[in-house]
Amino acid sequence: MTAGRRSDLALGALGVVGLLLLWELAARSGLASAAVFPAPSEALRQAAARLTGGEVIVHVLTSLGRILAGFALGAAAGVIIGVMAGWYRGFGAIVRPLIEFLRPIPPLAWIPMAIVWLGLGEASKVFVIFLGAFFPVLTNAYRGVTTIDPLLLRAAQTMDVGGVRLLVRVILPAALPDIATGLRVGWGLSFGVLVAAELIAAQVGMGFLINNARQVGDVGIVIFGIALIGGTNLATDWLLDLGLKRLLGHRLEG
């Protein structure tokens, strides 16, 4: 790890600690009502009193399973459709108006139809998360293909590289940075729609934990659940970023 990277991590940790300290002081001094805005230490105390470590792990793993399923499907569909729309002009002319029509609709709005189409089981939850991941991946994949330097294409064509070979050997590698950006955005949005997805008759999961605590007025557990989602997203996004950087590094070396 470089000195600059270590410095960035230290500053980031300092910012988090500083925010928590200000929050703690505000709650304890009475500036914020403890009933609606409990101190971080109180939220942790309530979580420790009402949740076991095993329960927390089950909530995290269940939600991660749903996110991984929805994200994998959304990322695969987004990359395939985005690349095809960018590379095949006719296909792009067909799907782009549909995508622009559907893209602004928030995944939350699809929950009633998800229940009608897929029922109250896991499929409807995965579908809502799929929507959160699909559109940013597709948009960035399309952008990556359509903004490739024309000089690169002409250079490949002068070497008799065309058709599918041009797509696989030149277009996709050149579009990888944009696709990687879309994957990270899609991964983050998958967490963003998790609570909405787990509104659909969920009995376990981080979103369920928040919704259930909200219904009984347990604000400390709500805050703990929010922090749990944020921490899980932060850790998994770091792993995804690391994997994508290694993939891009290998591509550049190759």
Coordinates of C-alpha atoms in Angstrom, one line a residue:
M1 CA 0.0 0.0 0.0
T2 CA 1.4 3.4 -1.0
A3 CA 1.9 6.2 1.4
G4 CA -0.8 8.2 -0.3
R5 CA -3.3 5.4 0.0
R6 CA -2.5 5.0 3.7
S7 CA -3.0 8.7 4.2
D8 CA -6.4 8.6 2.5
L9 CA -7.5 5.7 4.7
A10 CA -6.3 7.5 7.8
L11 CA -8.2 10.7 6.8
G12 CA -11.3 8.6 6.0
A13 CA -11.2 6.9 9.4
L14 CA -10.6 10.2 11.1
G15 CA -13.7 11.6 9.4
V16 CA -15.9 8.7 10.5
V17 CA -14.6 8.8 14.1
G18 CA -15.1 12.6 14.2
L19 CA -18.7 12.3 13.0
L20 CA -19.5 9.6 15.6
L21 CA -18.0 11.7 18.4
L22 CA -20.1 14.8 17.3
W23 CA -23.2 12.6 17.2
E24 CA -22.4 11.1 20.6
L25 CA -21.9 14.6 22.1
A26 CA -25.0 16.0 20.5
A27 CA -27.2 13.1 21.8
R28 CA -25.7 13.2 25.3
S29 CA -25.9 17.0 25.7
G30 CA -29.5 17.1 24.8
L31 CA -29.1 18.9 21.5
A32 CA -30.8 15.9 19.9
S33 CA -33.6 13.9 21.4
A34 CA -32.4 10.5 22.6
A35 CA -35.8 9.1 21.7
V36 CA -35.5 9.8 18.0
F37 CA -31.8 10.2 17.6
P38 CA -30.0 8.0 20.2
A39 CA -26.3 8.2 20.6
P40 CA -24.1 5.6 18.7
S41 CA -23.2 4.0 22.0
E42 CA -26.8 3.6 22.9
A43 CA -27.6 2.1 19.5
L44 CA -24.8 -0.4 20.1
R45 CA -26.0 -1.2 23.6
Q46 CA -29.5 -1.9 22.3
A47 CA -28.2 -4.1 19.5
A48 CA -26.0 -6.0 22.0
A49 CA -29.0 -6.5 24.3
R50 CA -31.5 -7.6 21.7
L51 CA -29.4 -9.3 19.0
T52 CA -27.0 -12.2 19.2
G53 CA -23.9 -12.3 17.0
G54 CA -25.4 -15.3 15.2
E55 CA -28.5 -13.4 14.4
V56 CA -26.5 -10.5 13.0
I57 CA -24.5 -12.8 10.8
V58 CA -27.6 -14.5 9.5
H59 CA -29.2 -11.1 8.6
V60 CA -26.0 -10.0 6.8
L61 CA -25.5 -13.3 4.9
T62 CA -29.1 -13.5 3.8
S63 CA -29.1 -10.0 2.5
L64 CA -25.7 -10.5 0.8
G65 CA -27.1 -13.7 -0.9
R66 CA -30.0 -11.6 -2.3
I67 CA -27.7 -8.8 -3.4
L68 CA -25.3 -11.2 -5.1
A69 CA -28.1 -12.9 -7.0
G70 CA -29.7 -9.7 -8.1
F71 CA -26.4 -7.9 -8.9
A72 CA -25.1 -10.9 -10.9
L73 CA -28.2 -11.0 -13.0
G74 CA -28.3 -7.3 -13.4
A75 CA -24.6 -7.0 -14.2
A76 CA -24.7 -9.8 -16.8
A77 CA -27.8 -8.4 -18.5
G78 CA -26.4 -4.9 -18.4
V79 CA -23.1 -5.7 -19.9
I80 CA -24.6 -7.9 -22.7
I81 CA -27.3 -5.4 -23.7
G82 CA -25.1 -2.4 -23.2
V83 CA -22.3 -3.8 -25.4
M84 CA -24.7 -5.0 -28.0
A85 CA -26.6 -1.7 -28.1
G86 CA -23.3 0.1 -28.5
W87 CA -21.8 -2.2 -31.1
Y88 CA -24.8 -3.1 -33.2
R89 CA -26.4 0.1 -34.4
G90 CA -29.8 -1.4 -35.3
F91 CA -30.1 -3.1 -32.0
G92 CA -29.2 0.1 -30.2
A93 CA -31.9 2.0 -32.1
I94 CA -34.5 -0.5 -30.9
V95 CA -33.5 -0.8 -27.2
R96 CA -32.3 2.7 -26.3
P97 CA -35.8 4.4 -26.3
L98 CA -37.1 1.5 -24.1
I99 CA -34.1 1.9 -21.7
E100 CA -34.5 5.6 -21.5
F101 CA -38.2 5.1 -20.8
L102 CA -37.7 2.6 -18.0
R103 CA -34.4 3.9 -16.5
P104 CA -35.9 6.8 -14.5
I105 CA -38.5 4.6 -12.8
P106 CA -37.2 3.8 -9.2
P107 CA -37.0 0.1 -8.3
L108 CA -39.4 0.8 -5.4
A109 CA -42.2 1.5 -7.9
W110 CA -41.8 -2.0 -9.3
I111 CA -42.5 -3.7 -6.0
P112 CA -46.3 -4.2 -6.6
M113 CA -45.6 -5.7 -10.0
A114 CA -42.8 -7.8 -8.7
I115 CA -45.3 -9.3 -6.2
V116 CA -47.9 -9.9 -8.9
W117 CA -45.4 -11.5 -11.3
L118 CA -43.2 -13.4 -8.9
G119 CA -45.1 -13.7 -5.6
L120 CA -43.8 -13.1 -2.1
G121 CA -40.7 -15.3 -2.3
E122 CA -37.1 -14.7 -3.0
A123 CA -37.6 -14.1 -6.7
S124 CA -39.4 -10.8 -6.2
K125 CA -36.7 -9.5 -3.8
V126 CA -34.0 -10.5 -6.3
F127 CA -35.9 -8.8 -9.1
V128 CA -36.0 -5.4 -7.3
I129 CA -32.2 -5.6 -6.6
F130 CA -31.7 -6.7 -10.2
L131 CA -33.3 -3.4 -11.4
G132 CA -31.0 -1.4 -9.1
A133 CA -27.9 -2.9 -10.6
F134 CA -29.0 -3.3 -14.3
F135 CA -29.4 0.3 -15.5
P136 CA -26.1 1.8 -14.3
V137 CA -24.1 -1.2 -15.6
L138 CA -25.9 -1.0 -19.0
T139 CA -25.4 2.7 -19.3
N140 CA -21.7 2.5 -18.6
A141 CA -21.2 -0.5 -20.8
Y142 CA -22.9 1.4 -23.7
R143 CA -20.8 4.4 -23.0
G144 CA -17.6 2.4 -23.0
V145 CA -18.3 0.9 -26.4
T146 CA -19.5 4.1 -28.1
T147 CA -16.7 6.3 -26.9
I148 CA -13.7 4.1 -28.0
D149 CA -11.1 6.1 -29.8
P150 CA -11.7 5.7 -33.6
L151 CA -8.0 5.5 -34.2
L152 CA -7.9 2.3 -32.1
L153 CA -10.6 0.8 -34.3
R154 CA -8.9 1.8 -37.5
A155 CA -5.6 0.4 -36.3
A156 CA -7.2 -3.0 -35.5
Q157 CA -9.0 -3.0 -38.9
T158 CA -5.8 -2.4 -40.8
M159 CA -4.5 -5.6 -39.1
D160 CA -7.5 -7.5 -40.5
V161 CA -9.2 -7.7 -37.1
G162 CA -12.9 -7.4 -37.6
G163 CA -16.3 -8.7 -36.7
V164 CA -16.6 -10.7 -33.5
R165 CA -12.8 -10.8 -33.1
L166 CA -12.7 -7.0 -33.1
L167 CA -15.5 -6.9 -30.5
V168 CA -13.8 -9.5 -28.2
R169 CA -10.2 -8.5 -28.7
V170 CA -10.4 -4.7 -29.0
I171 CA -13.8 -3.3 -28.0
L172 CA -14.4 -5.2 -24.8
P173 CA -10.9 -4.6 -23.3
A174 CA -11.1 -0.9 -24.3
A175 CA -14.5 -0.6 -22.6
L176 CA -13.5 -2.4 -19.4
P177 CA -12.8 0.8 -17.4
D178 CA -16.3 2.1 -18.1
I179 CA -17.9 -1.3 -17.4
A180 CA -15.9 -1.5 -14.1
T181 CA -17.4 1.9 -13.1
G182 CA -20.9 0.7 -13.9
L183 CA -20.3 -2.4 -11.8
R184 CA -19.3 -0.4 -8.8
V185 CA -22.2 1.9 -9.1
G186 CA -24.6 -1.0 -9.6
W187 CA -23.2 -2.8 -6.6
G188 CA -23.8 0.3 -4.4
L189 CA -27.3 0.8 -5.8
S190 CA -28.0 -2.9 -5.0
F191 CA -27.5 -2.1 -1.4
G192 CA -29.5 1.1 -1.8
V193 CA -32.7 -0.9 -2.8
L194 CA -32.1 -3.7 -0.3
V195 CA -34.5 -2.2 2.3
A196 CA -37.2 -1.8 -0.3
A197 CA -36.6 -5.3 -1.6
E198 CA -36.9 -6.8 1.9
L199 CA -40.2 -5.0 2.4
I200 CA -41.6 -8.0 0.4
A201 CA -42.6 -10.4 3.1
A202 CA -39.0 -10.9 4.3
Q203 CA -38.4 -12.7 7.7
V204 CA -34.7 -12.1 7.8
G205 CA -32.1 -9.8 6.3
M206 CA -30.7 -6.3 7.1
G207 CA -33.6 -4.6 5.5
F208 CA -36.0 -6.7 7.5
L209 CA -34.1 -5.8 10.6
I210 CA -34.6 -2.1 9.9
N211 CA -38.3 -2.4 8.9
N212 CA -39.2 -4.6 11.9
A213 CA -37.4 -2.3 14.3
R214 CA -39.2 0.7 12.8
Q215 CA -42.6 -0.9 13.2
V216 CA -42.0 -1.3 17.0
G217 CA -40.4 2.1 17.4
D218 CA -36.9 0.6 18.2
V219 CA -34.9 3.5 16.8
G220 CA -31.6 2.2 18.2
I221 CA -31.9 -1.0 16.2
V222 CA -32.9 1.0 13.1
I223 CA -29.7 3.0 13.4
F224 CA -27.7 -0.2 14.0
G225 CA -29.2 -1.8 10.9
I226 CA -28.4 1.3 8.8
A227 CA -24.8 1.2 10.0
L228 CA -24.7 -2.5 9.3
I229 CA -25.8 -2.0 5.7
G230 CA -23.3 0.8 5.3
G231 CA -20.4 -1.1 6.8
T232 CA -21.2 -4.2 4.7
N233 CA -21.4 -2.1 1.5
L234 CA -18.1 -0.4 2.4
A235 CA -16.3 -3.7 2.9
T236 CA -17.7 -5.5 -0.1
D237 CA -17.2 -2.4 -2.4
W238 CA -13.5 -2.4 -1.3
L239 CA -13.2 -6.1 -2.3
L240 CA -15.0 -5.4 -5.6
D241 CA -12.8 -2.4 -6.3
L242 CA -9.7 -4.5 -5.6
G243 CA -10.8 -7.3 -7.9
L244 CA -11.6 -4.9 -10.7
K245 CA -8.3 -3.1 -10.4
R246 CA -6.4 -6.4 -10.7
L247 CA -8.5 -7.4 -13.7
L248 CA -7.8 -4.1 -15.4
G249 CA -4.1 -4.3 -14.5
H250 CA -3.9 -7.8 -16.0
R251 CA -5.6 -6.5 -19.2
L252 CA -3.2 -3.6 -19.4
E253 CA -0.2 -5.9 -18.9
G254 CA -1.6 -8.3 -21.5

